[in-house]
Amino acid sequence: MGRLTALRGEIWLVDLGMTQKTRPVLILSVAYKGEERALVSYVARTTSLRGTEYEVPHQAAKFLPGAFDVQSIGTVPDVQLVRRLTVCDAGTLAKVEDALKRWLALR
C-alpha cells in the first residue's frame, strides 16, 4: 500500500501518540513533494472546550460538537495518518487561519 496523502483543508484521524491518542485534526500544510520531508502540519480538534479566542467552533455530521484549537498546532510524519474523515468547509478553514495568525502574531 502506498503512502497516504493529506491535503490542506481535510480532516484526518491521526495517531498523536500515547498522550494525545488518536484524534481528528485539520490539515493546514500543503502536500509535500519529491525530496521534501514527509510531514503534515495540523490543528487538533477538541471537544473539551475552554472558550478561548483560539478555539474555532466546528460542527459537522458524524462529529460531536467541538472546535479546532489553534494553540494545538503540530507536525507529524505522514506515517501517523490513520484515515481521511472529511473536508472542512471553507468558512471554518478561513476562521482557523485567522485565529492562527493572531496566535502566532503573523499580522
PDB file of N, CA and C in Angstrom:
ATOM      1  N   MET A   1       0.838  -1.176   0.000  1.00  0.00           N
ATOM      2  CA  MET A   1       0.000   0.000   0.000  1.00  0.00           C
ATOM      3  C   MET A   1       0.887   1.244   0.000  1.00  0.00           C
ATOM      4  N   GLY A   2       0.544   2.248  -0.801  1.00  0.00           N
ATOM      5  CA  GLY A   2       1.323   3.479  -0.887  1.00  0.00           C
ATOM      6  C   GLY A   2       1.084   4.377   0.312  1.00  0.00           C
ATOM      7  N   ARG A   3       1.834   5.440   0.334  1.00  0.00           N
ATOM      8  CA  ARG A   3       1.697   6.413   1.420  1.00  0.00           C
ATOM      9  C   ARG A   3       0.375   7.151   1.298  1.00  0.00           C
ATOM     10  N   LEU A   4      -0.203   7.502   2.439  1.00  0.00           N
ATOM     11  CA  LEU A   4      -1.408   8.313   2.458  1.00  0.00           C
ATOM     12  C   LEU A   4      -1.012   9.769   2.229  1.00  0.00           C
ATOM     13  N   THR A   5      -1.831  10.492   1.498  1.00  0.00           N
ATOM     14  CA  THR A   5      -1.562  11.897   1.220  1.00  0.00           C
ATOM     15  C   THR A   5      -2.690  12.748   1.768  1.00  0.00           C
ATOM     16  N   ALA A   6      -2.361  13.611   2.703  1.00  0.00           N
ATOM     17  CA  ALA A   6      -3.347  14.522   3.287  1.00  0.00           C
ATOM     18  C   ALA A   6      -3.247  15.865   2.580  1.00  0.00           C
ATOM     19  N   LEU A   7      -4.387  16.434   2.249  1.00  0.00           N
ATOM     20  CA  LEU A   7      -4.429  17.723   1.558  1.00  0.00           C
ATOM     21  C   LEU A   7      -4.929  18.810   2.497  1.00  0.00           C
ATOM     22  N   ARG A   8      -4.425  20.006   2.287  1.00  0.00           N
ATOM     23  CA  ARG A   8      -4.836  21.158   3.093  1.00  0.00           C
ATOM     24  C   ARG A   8      -6.362  21.266   3.107  1.00  0.00           C
ATOM     25  N   GLY A   9      -6.927  21.457   4.293  1.00  0.00           N
ATOM     26  CA  GLY A   9      -8.367  21.607   4.439  1.00  0.00           C
ATOM     27  C   GLY A   9      -9.098  20.311   4.732  1.00  0.00           C
ATOM     28  N   GLU A  10      -8.405  19.190   4.676  1.00  0.00           N
ATOM     29  CA  GLU A  10      -9.038  17.913   5.009  1.00  0.00           C
ATOM     30  C   GLU A  10      -8.949  17.663   6.510  1.00  0.00           C
ATOM     31  N   ILE A  11      -9.898  16.900   7.006  1.00  0.00           N
ATOM     32  CA  ILE A  11      -9.877  16.472   8.401  1.00  0.00           C
ATOM     33  C   ILE A  11      -9.506  14.997   8.409  1.00  0.00           C
ATOM     34  N   TRP A  12      -8.453  14.686   9.146  1.00  0.00           N
ATOM     35  CA  TRP A  12      -7.922  13.327   9.210  1.00  0.00           C
ATOM     36  C   TRP A  12      -7.908  12.831  10.643  1.00  0.00           C
ATOM     37  N   LEU A  13      -7.999  11.532  10.791  1.00  0.00           N
ATOM     38  CA  LEU A  13      -7.732  10.881  12.059  1.00  0.00           C
ATOM     39  C   LEU A  13      -6.233  10.604  12.074  1.00  0.00           C
ATOM     40  N   VAL A  14      -5.541  11.075  13.120  1.00  0.00           N
ATOM     41  CA  VAL A  14      -4.087  10.965  13.190  1.00  0.00           C
ATOM     42  C   VAL A  14      -3.683  10.377  14.539  1.00  0.00           C
ATOM     43  N   ASP A  15      -2.703   9.494  14.509  1.00  0.00           N
ATOM     44  CA  ASP A  15      -2.148   8.919  15.733  1.00  0.00           C
ATOM     45  C   ASP A  15      -1.148   9.908  16.313  1.00  0.00           C
ATOM     46  N   LEU A  16      -1.532  10.568  17.405  1.00  0.00           N
ATOM     47  CA  LEU A  16      -0.681  11.581  18.023  1.00  0.00           C
ATOM     48  C   LEU A  16       0.089  11.035  19.220  1.00  0.00           C
ATOM     49  N   GLY A  17       0.162   9.728  19.333  1.00  0.00           N
ATOM     50  CA  GLY A  17       0.953   9.127  20.398  1.00  0.00           C
ATOM     51  C   GLY A  17       0.150   8.855  21.654  1.00  0.00           C
ATOM     52  N   MET A  18       0.844   8.363  22.661  1.00  0.00           N
ATOM     53  CA  MET A  18       0.179   7.912  23.881  1.00  0.00           C
ATOM     54  C   MET A  18      -0.497   9.039  24.652  1.00  0.00           C
ATOM     55  N   THR A  19       0.072  10.229  24.667  1.00  0.00           N
ATOM     56  CA  THR A  19      -0.505  11.296  25.483  1.00  0.00           C
ATOM     57  C   THR A  19      -1.734  11.932  24.848  1.00  0.00           C
ATOM     58  N   GLN A  20      -1.726  12.101  23.536  1.00  0.00           N
ATOM     59  CA  GLN A  20      -2.861  12.734  22.866  1.00  0.00           C
ATOM     60  C   GLN A  20      -3.755  11.741  22.139  1.00  0.00           C
ATOM     61  N   LYS A  21      -3.317  10.514  22.031  1.00  0.00           N
ATOM     62  CA  LYS A  21      -4.088   9.432  21.416  1.00  0.00           C
ATOM     63  C   LYS A  21      -4.348   9.668  19.931  1.00  0.00           C
ATOM     64  N   THR A  22      -5.324   8.968  19.404  1.00  0.00           N
ATOM     65  CA  THR A  22      -5.727   9.135  18.006  1.00  0.00           C
ATOM     66  C   THR A  22      -6.903  10.095  17.984  1.00  0.00           C
ATOM     67  N   ARG A  23      -6.778  11.158  17.203  1.00  0.00           N
ATOM     68  CA  ARG A  23      -7.829  12.183  17.205  1.00  0.00           C
ATOM     69  C   ARG A  23      -7.931  12.870  15.853  1.00  0.00           C
ATOM     70  N   PRO A  24      -9.057  13.552  15.624  1.00  0.00           N
ATOM     71  CA  PRO A  24      -9.215  14.285  14.367  1.00  0.00           C
ATOM     72  C   PRO A  24      -8.387  15.569  14.374  1.00  0.00           C
ATOM     73  N   VAL A  25      -7.814  15.869  13.222  1.00  0.00           N
ATOM     74  CA  VAL A  25      -7.044  17.098  13.052  1.00  0.00           C
ATOM     75  C   VAL A  25      -7.395  17.717  11.703  1.00  0.00           C
ATOM     76  N   LEU A  26      -7.231  19.028  11.622  1.00  0.00           N
ATOM     77  CA  LEU A  26      -7.415  19.760  10.370  1.00  0.00           C
ATOM     78  C   LEU A  26      -6.042  19.975   9.752  1.00  0.00           C
ATOM     79  N   ILE A  27      -5.852  19.482   8.546  1.00  0.00           N
ATOM     80  CA  ILE A  27      -4.565  19.615   7.864  1.00  0.00           C
ATOM     81  C   ILE A  27      -4.412  21.049   7.355  1.00  0.00           C
ATOM     82  N   LEU A  28      -3.280  21.680   7.701  1.00  0.00           N
ATOM     83  CA  LEU A  28      -3.003  23.053   7.288  1.00  0.00           C
ATOM     84  C   LEU A  28      -1.897  23.148   6.250  1.00  0.00           C
ATOM     85  N   SER A  29      -1.018  22.172   6.222  1.00  0.00           N
ATOM     86  CA  SER A  29       0.121  22.231   5.299  1.00  0.00           C
ATOM     87  C   SER A  29      -0.284  21.814   3.891  1.00  0.00           C
ATOM     88  N   VAL A  30       0.522  22.241   2.943  1.00  0.00           N
ATOM     89  CA  VAL A  30       0.333  21.796   1.563  1.00  0.00           C
ATOM     90  C   VAL A  30       1.007  20.437   1.415  1.00  0.00           C
ATOM     91  N   ALA A  31       0.654  19.713   0.384  1.00  0.00           N
ATOM     92  CA  ALA A  31       1.248  18.390   0.158  1.00  0.00           C
ATOM     93  C   ALA A  31       2.741  18.539  -0.129  1.00  0.00           C
ATOM     94  N   TYR A  32       3.535  17.674   0.468  1.00  0.00           N
ATOM     95  CA  TYR A  32       4.976  17.680   0.210  1.00  0.00           C
ATOM     96  C   TYR A  32       5.249  17.036  -1.145  1.00  0.00           C
ATOM     97  N   LYS A  33       6.416  17.328  -1.700  1.00  0.00           N
ATOM     98  CA  LYS A  33       6.774  16.732  -2.986  1.00  0.00           C
ATOM     99  C   LYS A  33       8.215  16.253  -2.980  1.00  0.00           C
ATOM    100  N   GLY A  34       8.489  15.350  -3.885  1.00  0.00           N
ATOM    101  CA  GLY A  34       9.845  14.880  -4.129  1.00  0.00           C
ATOM    102  C   GLY A  34      10.648  14.542  -2.894  1.00  0.00           C
ATOM    103  N   GLU A  35      11.735  15.283  -2.729  1.00  0.00           N
ATOM    104  CA  GLU A  35      12.680  15.017  -1.646  1.00  0.00           C
ATOM    105  C   GLU A  35      12.348  15.748  -0.348  1.00  0.00           C
ATOM    106  N   GLU A  36      11.212  16.451  -0.305  1.00  0.00           N
ATOM    107  CA  GLU A  36      10.834  17.144   0.925  1.00  0.00           C
ATOM    108  C   GLU A  36      10.496  16.130   2.011  1.00  0.00           C
ATOM    109  N   ARG A  37      10.583  16.560   3.235  1.00  0.00           N
ATOM    110  CA  ARG A  37      10.222  15.684   4.350  1.00  0.00           C
ATOM    111  C   ARG A  37       8.742  15.331   4.265  1.00  0.00           C
ATOM    112  N   ALA A  38       8.424  14.083   4.571  1.00  0.00           N
ATOM    113  CA  ALA A  38       7.044  13.587   4.506  1.00  0.00           C
ATOM    114  C   ALA A  38       6.320  13.939   5.803  1.00  0.00           C
ATOM    115  N   LEU A  39       6.024  15.244   5.953  1.00  0.00           N
ATOM    116  CA  LEU A  39       5.396  15.758   7.163  1.00  0.00           C
ATOM    117  C   LEU A  39       4.086  16.447   6.836  1.00  0.00           C
ATOM    118  N   VAL A  40       3.168  16.440   7.801  1.00  0.00           N
ATOM    119  CA  VAL A  40       1.923  17.198   7.677  1.00  0.00           C
ATOM    120  C   VAL A  40       1.754  18.042   8.940  1.00  0.00           C
ATOM    121  N   SER A  41       1.351  19.287   8.756  1.00  0.00           N
ATOM    122  CA  SER A  41       1.075  20.179   9.882  1.00  0.00           C
ATOM    123  C   SER A  41      -0.429  20.294  10.046  1.00  0.00           C
ATOM    124  N   TYR A  42      -0.849  20.419  11.292  1.00  0.00           N
ATOM    125  CA  TYR A  42      -2.274  20.321  11.605  1.00  0.00           C
ATOM    126  C   TYR A  42      -2.629  21.194  12.804  1.00  0.00           C
ATOM    127  N   VAL A  43      -3.932  21.343  13.008  1.00  0.00           N
ATOM    128  CA  VAL A  43      -4.501  21.875  14.244  1.00  0.00           C
ATOM    129  C   VAL A  43      -5.461  20.808  14.748  1.00  0.00           C
ATOM    130  N   ALA A  44      -5.335  20.461  16.016  1.00  0.00           N
ATOM    131  CA  ALA A  44      -6.164  19.399  16.583  1.00  0.00           C
ATOM    132  C   ALA A  44      -7.592  19.879  16.834  1.00  0.00           C
ATOM    133  N   ARG A  45      -8.523  18.939  16.714  1.00  0.00           N
ATOM    134  CA  ARG A  45      -9.927  19.190  17.033  1.00  0.00           C
ATOM    135  C   ARG A  45     -10.182  18.660  18.434  1.00  0.00           C
ATOM    136  N   THR A  46     -10.902  19.432  19.237  1.00  0.00           N
ATOM    137  CA  THR A  46     -11.192  19.030  20.605  1.00  0.00           C
ATOM    138  C   THR A  46     -12.674  19.165  20.916  1.00  0.00           C
ATOM    139  N   THR A  47     -13.133  18.364  21.856  1.00  0.00           N
ATOM    140  CA  THR A  47     -14.496  18.516  22.381  1.00  0.00           C
ATOM    141  C   THR A  47     -14.442  19.041  23.809  1.00  0.00           C
ATOM    142  N   SER A  48     -13.236  19.234  24.346  1.00  0.00           N
ATOM    143  CA  SER A  48     -13.033  19.806  25.687  1.00  0.00           C
ATOM    144  C   SER A  48     -12.799  21.303  25.525  1.00  0.00           C
ATOM    145  N   LEU A  49     -13.889  22.033  25.439  1.00  0.00           N
ATOM    146  CA  LEU A  49     -13.804  23.458  25.122  1.00  0.00           C
ATOM    147  C   LEU A  49     -13.505  24.299  26.355  1.00  0.00           C
ATOM    148  N   ARG A  50     -12.688  25.332  26.154  1.00  0.00           N
ATOM    149  CA  ARG A  50     -12.343  26.271  27.223  1.00  0.00           C
ATOM    150  C   ARG A  50     -12.873  27.673  26.928  1.00  0.00           C
ATOM    151  N   GLY A  51     -13.372  27.885  25.724  1.00  0.00           N
ATOM    152  CA  GLY A  51     -13.927  29.178  25.369  1.00  0.00           C
ATOM    153  C   GLY A  51     -12.890  30.251  25.074  1.00  0.00           C
ATOM    154  N   THR A  52     -11.702  29.864  24.636  1.00  0.00           N
ATOM    155  CA  THR A  52     -10.669  30.857  24.335  1.00  0.00           C
ATOM    156  C   THR A  52     -10.865  31.428  22.934  1.00  0.00           C
ATOM    157  N   GLU A  53     -10.213  32.537  22.673  1.00  0.00           N
ATOM    158  CA  GLU A  53     -10.309  33.153  21.347  1.00  0.00           C
ATOM    159  C   GLU A  53      -9.599  32.335  20.277  1.00  0.00           C
ATOM    160  N   TYR A  54      -8.847  31.325  20.696  1.00  0.00           N
ATOM    161  CA  TYR A  54      -8.103  30.497  19.751  1.00  0.00           C
ATOM    162  C   TYR A  54      -8.799  29.178  19.441  1.00  0.00           C
ATOM    163  N   GLU A  55     -10.009  29.017  19.927  1.00  0.00           N
ATOM    164  CA  GLU A  55     -10.830  27.858  19.567  1.00  0.00           C
ATOM    165  C   GLU A  55     -11.819  28.281  18.486  1.00  0.00           C
ATOM    166  N   VAL A  56     -11.812  27.567  17.382  1.00  0.00           N
ATOM    167  CA  VAL A  56     -12.725  27.867  16.282  1.00  0.00           C
ATOM    168  C   VAL A  56     -13.803  26.791  16.276  1.00  0.00           C
ATOM    169  N   PRO A  57     -15.054  27.164  16.572  1.00  0.00           N
ATOM    170  CA  PRO A  57     -16.129  26.167  16.638  1.00  0.00           C
ATOM    171  C   PRO A  57     -16.253  25.376  15.339  1.00  0.00           C
ATOM    172  N   HIS A  58     -16.557  24.084  15.493  1.00  0.00           N
ATOM    173  CA  HIS A  58     -16.734  23.219  14.330  1.00  0.00           C
ATOM    174  C   HIS A  58     -17.854  22.233  14.610  1.00  0.00           C
ATOM    175  N   GLN A  59     -18.836  22.227  13.721  1.00  0.00           N
ATOM    176  CA  GLN A  59     -19.912  21.246  13.775  1.00  0.00           C
ATOM    177  C   GLN A  59     -20.045  20.631  12.399  1.00  0.00           C
ATOM    178  N   ALA A  60     -20.149  19.322  12.376  1.00  0.00           N
ATOM    179  CA  ALA A  60     -20.311  18.603  11.112  1.00  0.00           C
ATOM    180  C   ALA A  60     -20.950  17.260  11.412  1.00  0.00           C
ATOM    181  N   ALA A  61     -21.550  16.687  10.389  1.00  0.00           N
ATOM    182  CA  ALA A  61     -22.160  15.367  10.537  1.00  0.00           C
ATOM    183  C   ALA A  61     -21.120  14.371  11.040  1.00  0.00           C
ATOM    184  N   LYS A  62     -21.537  13.488  11.917  1.00  0.00           N
ATOM    185  CA  LYS A  62     -20.706  12.414  12.483  1.00  0.00           C
ATOM    186  C   LYS A  62     -19.632  12.907  13.444  1.00  0.00           C
ATOM    187  N   PHE A  63     -19.687  14.185  13.845  1.00  0.00           N
ATOM    188  CA  PHE A  63     -18.750  14.726  14.829  1.00  0.00           C
ATOM    189  C   PHE A  63     -19.531  15.241  16.027  1.00  0.00           C
ATOM    190  N   LEU A  64     -19.005  15.043  17.222  1.00  0.00           N
ATOM    191  CA  LEU A  64     -19.560  15.701  18.396  1.00  0.00           C
ATOM    192  C   LEU A  64     -19.269  17.191  18.274  1.00  0.00           C
ATOM    193  N   PRO A  65     -20.081  18.053  18.897  1.00  0.00           N
ATOM    194  CA  PRO A  65     -19.761  19.480  18.866  1.00  0.00           C
ATOM    195  C   PRO A  65     -18.353  19.703  19.420  1.00  0.00           C
ATOM    196  N   GLY A  66     -17.589  20.557  18.764  1.00  0.00           N
ATOM    197  CA  GLY A  66     -16.211  20.785  19.191  1.00  0.00           C
ATOM    198  C   GLY A  66     -15.626  22.009  18.535  1.00  0.00           C
ATOM    199  N   ALA A  67     -14.305  22.076  18.560  1.00  0.00           N
ATOM    200  CA  ALA A  67     -13.604  23.224  17.990  1.00  0.00           C
ATOM    201  C   ALA A  67     -12.207  22.804  17.567  1.00  0.00           C
ATOM    202  N   PHE A  68     -11.650  23.576  16.643  1.00  0.00           N
ATOM    203  CA  PHE A  68     -10.245  23.433  16.296  1.00  0.00           C
ATOM    204  C   PHE A  68      -9.479  24.394  17.200  1.00  0.00           C
ATOM    205  N   ASP A  69      -8.540  23.876  17.962  1.00  0.00           N
ATOM    206  CA  ASP A  69      -7.758  24.665  18.909  1.00  0.00           C
ATOM    207  C   ASP A  69      -6.429  25.033  18.263  1.00  0.00           C
ATOM    208  N   VAL A  70      -6.318  26.281  17.797  1.00  0.00           N
ATOM    209  CA  VAL A  70      -5.103  26.659  17.070  1.00  0.00           C
ATOM    210  C   VAL A  70      -3.874  26.698  17.965  1.00  0.00           C
ATOM    211  N   GLN A  71      -4.066  26.678  19.279  1.00  0.00           N
ATOM    212  CA  GLN A  71      -2.921  26.587  20.182  1.00  0.00           C
ATOM    213  C   GLN A  71      -2.335  25.178  20.184  1.00  0.00           C
ATOM    214  N   SER A  72      -3.000  24.256  19.535  1.00  0.00           N
ATOM    215  CA  SER A  72      -2.500  22.874  19.470  1.00  0.00           C
ATOM    216  C   SER A  72      -1.964  22.543  18.078  1.00  0.00           C
ATOM    217  N   ILE A  73      -1.338  23.522  17.444  1.00  0.00           N
ATOM    218  CA  ILE A  73      -0.737  23.275  16.136  1.00  0.00           C
ATOM    219  C   ILE A  73       0.425  22.293  16.307  1.00  0.00           C
ATOM    220  N   GLY A  74       0.569  21.409  15.339  1.00  0.00           N
ATOM    221  CA  GLY A  74       1.648  20.428  15.407  1.00  0.00           C
ATOM    222  C   GLY A  74       2.008  19.901  14.032  1.00  0.00           C
ATOM    223  N   THR A  75       3.044  19.096  13.997  1.00  0.00           N
ATOM    224  CA  THR A  75       3.514  18.471  12.763  1.00  0.00           C
ATOM    225  C   THR A  75       3.878  17.033  13.063  1.00  0.00           C
ATOM    226  N   VAL A  76       3.456  16.124  12.194  1.00  0.00           N
ATOM    227  CA  VAL A  76       3.769  14.703  12.359  1.00  0.00           C
ATOM    228  C   VAL A  76       4.208  14.119  11.019  1.00  0.00           C
ATOM    229  N   PRO A  77       4.959  13.024  11.060  1.00  0.00           N
ATOM    230  CA  PRO A  77       5.271  12.307   9.820  1.00  0.00           C
ATOM    231  C   PRO A  77       3.987  11.728   9.228  1.00  0.00           C
ATOM    232  N   ASP A  78       3.933  11.624   7.914  1.00  0.00           N
ATOM    233  CA  ASP A  78       2.707  11.131   7.273  1.00  0.00           C
ATOM    234  C   ASP A  78       2.364   9.692   7.651  1.00  0.00           C
ATOM    235  N   VAL A  79       3.305   8.942   8.193  1.00  0.00           N
ATOM    236  CA  VAL A  79       3.003   7.565   8.601  1.00  0.00           C
ATOM    237  C   VAL A  79       2.046   7.526   9.790  1.00  0.00           C
ATOM    238  N   GLN A  80       1.823   8.673  10.444  1.00  0.00           N
ATOM    239  CA  GLN A  80       0.889   8.726  11.565  1.00  0.00           C
ATOM    240  C   GLN A  80      -0.544   9.016  11.115  1.00  0.00           C
ATOM    241  N   LEU A  81      -0.739   9.265   9.825  1.00  0.00           N
ATOM    242  CA  LEU A  81      -2.093   9.425   9.294  1.00  0.00           C
ATOM    243  C   LEU A  81      -2.810   8.084   9.378  1.00  0.00           C
ATOM    244  N   VAL A  82      -4.023   8.089   9.898  1.00  0.00           N
ATOM    245  CA  VAL A  82      -4.796   6.849  10.005  1.00  0.00           C
ATOM    246  C   VAL A  82      -5.793   6.758   8.859  1.00  0.00           C
ATOM    247  N   ARG A  83      -6.678   7.767   8.757  1.00  0.00           N
ATOM    248  CA  ARG A  83      -7.623   7.785   7.635  1.00  0.00           C
ATOM    249  C   ARG A  83      -8.244   9.175   7.496  1.00  0.00           C
ATOM    250  N   ARG A  84      -8.645   9.478   6.272  1.00  0.00           N
ATOM    251  CA  ARG A  84      -9.312  10.744   5.964  1.00  0.00           C
ATOM    252  C   ARG A  84     -10.748  10.644   6.441  1.00  0.00           C
ATOM    253  N   LEU A  85     -11.217  11.684   7.133  1.00  0.00           N
ATOM    254  CA  LEU A  85     -12.588  11.694   7.628  1.00  0.00           C
ATOM    255  C   LEU A  85     -13.517  12.505   6.735  1.00  0.00           C
ATOM    256  N   THR A  86     -13.108  13.712   6.365  1.00  0.00           N
ATOM    257  CA  THR A  86     -13.950  14.593   5.559  1.00  0.00           C
ATOM    258  C   THR A  86     -13.133  15.814   5.141  1.00  0.00           C
ATOM    259  N   VAL A  87     -13.800  16.769   4.529  1.00  0.00           N
ATOM    260  CA  VAL A  87     -13.187  18.051   4.168  1.00  0.00           C
ATOM    261  C   VAL A  87     -13.839  19.134   5.018  1.00  0.00           C
ATOM    262  N   CYS A  88     -13.046  20.037   5.524  1.00  0.00           N
ATOM    263  CA  CYS A  88     -13.551  21.157   6.316  1.00  0.00           C
ATOM    264  C   CYS A  88     -14.173  22.189   5.381  1.00  0.00           C
ATOM    265  N   ASP A  89     -15.250  22.819   5.828  1.00  0.00           N
ATOM    266  CA  ASP A  89     -15.867  23.854   4.999  1.00  0.00           C
ATOM    267  C   ASP A  89     -14.949  25.076   4.937  1.00  0.00           C
ATOM    268  N   ALA A  90     -15.046  25.814   3.844  1.00  0.00           N
ATOM    269  CA  ALA A  90     -14.150  26.944   3.581  1.00  0.00           C
ATOM    270  C   ALA A  90     -14.245  28.029   4.651  1.00  0.00           C
ATOM    271  N   GLY A  91     -15.443  28.277   5.167  1.00  0.00           N
ATOM    272  CA  GLY A  91     -15.620  29.306   6.192  1.00  0.00           C
ATOM    273  C   GLY A  91     -14.878  28.978   7.476  1.00  0.00           C
ATOM    274  N   THR A  92     -14.971  27.729   7.910  1.00  0.00           N
ATOM    275  CA  THR A  92     -14.268  27.316   9.128  1.00  0.00           C
ATOM    276  C   THR A  92     -12.765  27.346   8.909  1.00  0.00           C
ATOM    277  N   LEU A  93     -12.302  26.881   7.751  1.00  0.00           N
ATOM    278  CA  LEU A  93     -10.869  26.913   7.449  1.00  0.00           C
ATOM    279  C   LEU A  93     -10.344  28.350   7.506  1.00  0.00           C
ATOM    280  N   ALA A  94     -11.089  29.303   6.959  1.00  0.00           N
ATOM    281  CA  ALA A  94     -10.671  30.710   6.985  1.00  0.00           C
ATOM    282  C   ALA A  94     -10.598  31.231   8.421  1.00  0.00           C
ATOM    283  N   LYS A  95     -11.544  30.828   9.268  1.00  0.00           N
ATOM    284  CA  LYS A  95     -11.525  31.252  10.677  1.00  0.00           C
ATOM    285  C   LYS A  95     -10.335  30.648  11.414  1.00  0.00           C
ATOM    286  N   VAL A  96     -10.003  29.399  11.096  1.00  0.00           N
ATOM    287  CA  VAL A  96      -8.823  28.765  11.695  1.00  0.00           C
ATOM    288  C   VAL A  96      -7.570  29.522  11.274  1.00  0.00           C
ATOM    289  N   GLU A  97      -7.465  29.864  10.001  1.00  0.00           N
ATOM    290  CA  GLU A  97      -6.301  30.616   9.512  1.00  0.00           C
ATOM    291  C   GLU A  97      -6.177  31.953  10.232  1.00  0.00           C
ATOM    292  N   ASP A  98      -7.303  32.667  10.397  1.00  0.00           N
ATOM    293  CA  ASP A  98      -7.285  33.962  11.084  1.00  0.00           C
ATOM    294  C   ASP A  98      -6.855  33.811  12.542  1.00  0.00           C
ATOM    295  N   ALA A  99      -7.414  32.820  13.230  1.00  0.00           N
ATOM    296  CA  ALA A  99      -7.061  32.597  14.635  1.00  0.00           C
ATOM    297  C   ALA A  99      -5.591  32.214  14.774  1.00  0.00           C
ATOM    298  N   LEU A 100      -5.095  31.422  13.847  1.00  0.00           N
ATOM    299  CA  LEU A 100      -3.690  31.008  13.881  1.00  0.00           C
ATOM    300  C   LEU A 100      -2.761  32.208  13.666  1.00  0.00           C
ATOM    301  N   LYS A 101      -3.141  33.096  12.772  1.00  0.00           N
ATOM    302  CA  LYS A 101      -2.338  34.303  12.543  1.00  0.00           C
ATOM    303  C   LYS A 101      -2.292  35.167  13.803  1.00  0.00           C
ATOM    304  N   ARG A 102      -3.419  35.262  14.524  1.00  0.00           N
ATOM    305  CA  ARG A 102      -3.438  36.020  15.780  1.00  0.00           C
ATOM    306  C   ARG A 102      -2.540  35.346  16.818  1.00  0.00           C
ATOM    307  N   TRP A 103      -2.668  34.023  16.951  1.00  0.00           N
ATOM    308  CA  TRP A 103      -1.899  33.262  17.939  1.00  0.00           C
ATOM    309  C   TRP A 103      -0.396  33.404  17.695  1.00  0.00           C
ATOM    310  N   LEU A 104       0.025  33.380  16.444  1.00  0.00           N
ATOM    311  CA  LEU A 104       1.448  33.448  16.110  1.00  0.00           C
ATOM    312  C   LEU A 104       1.921  34.871  15.793  1.00  0.00           C
ATOM    313  N   ALA A 105       1.039  35.856  15.974  1.00  0.00           N
ATOM    314  CA  ALA A 105       1.359  37.267  15.717  1.00  0.00           C
ATOM    315  C   ALA A 105       1.896  37.460  14.302  1.00  0.00           C
ATOM    316  N   LEU A 106       1.204  36.879  13.332  1.00  0.00           N
ATOM    317  CA  LEU A 106       1.614  36.983  11.928  1.00  0.00           C
ATOM    318  C   LEU A 106       0.904  38.116  11.205  1.00  0.00           C
ATOM    319  N   ARG A 107       0.198  38.931  11.930  1.00  0.00           N
ATOM    320  CA  ARG A 107      -0.495  40.072  11.329  1.00  0.00           C
ATOM    321  C   ARG A 107       0.211  41.338  11.679  1.00  0.00           C
TER     322      ARG A 107
END
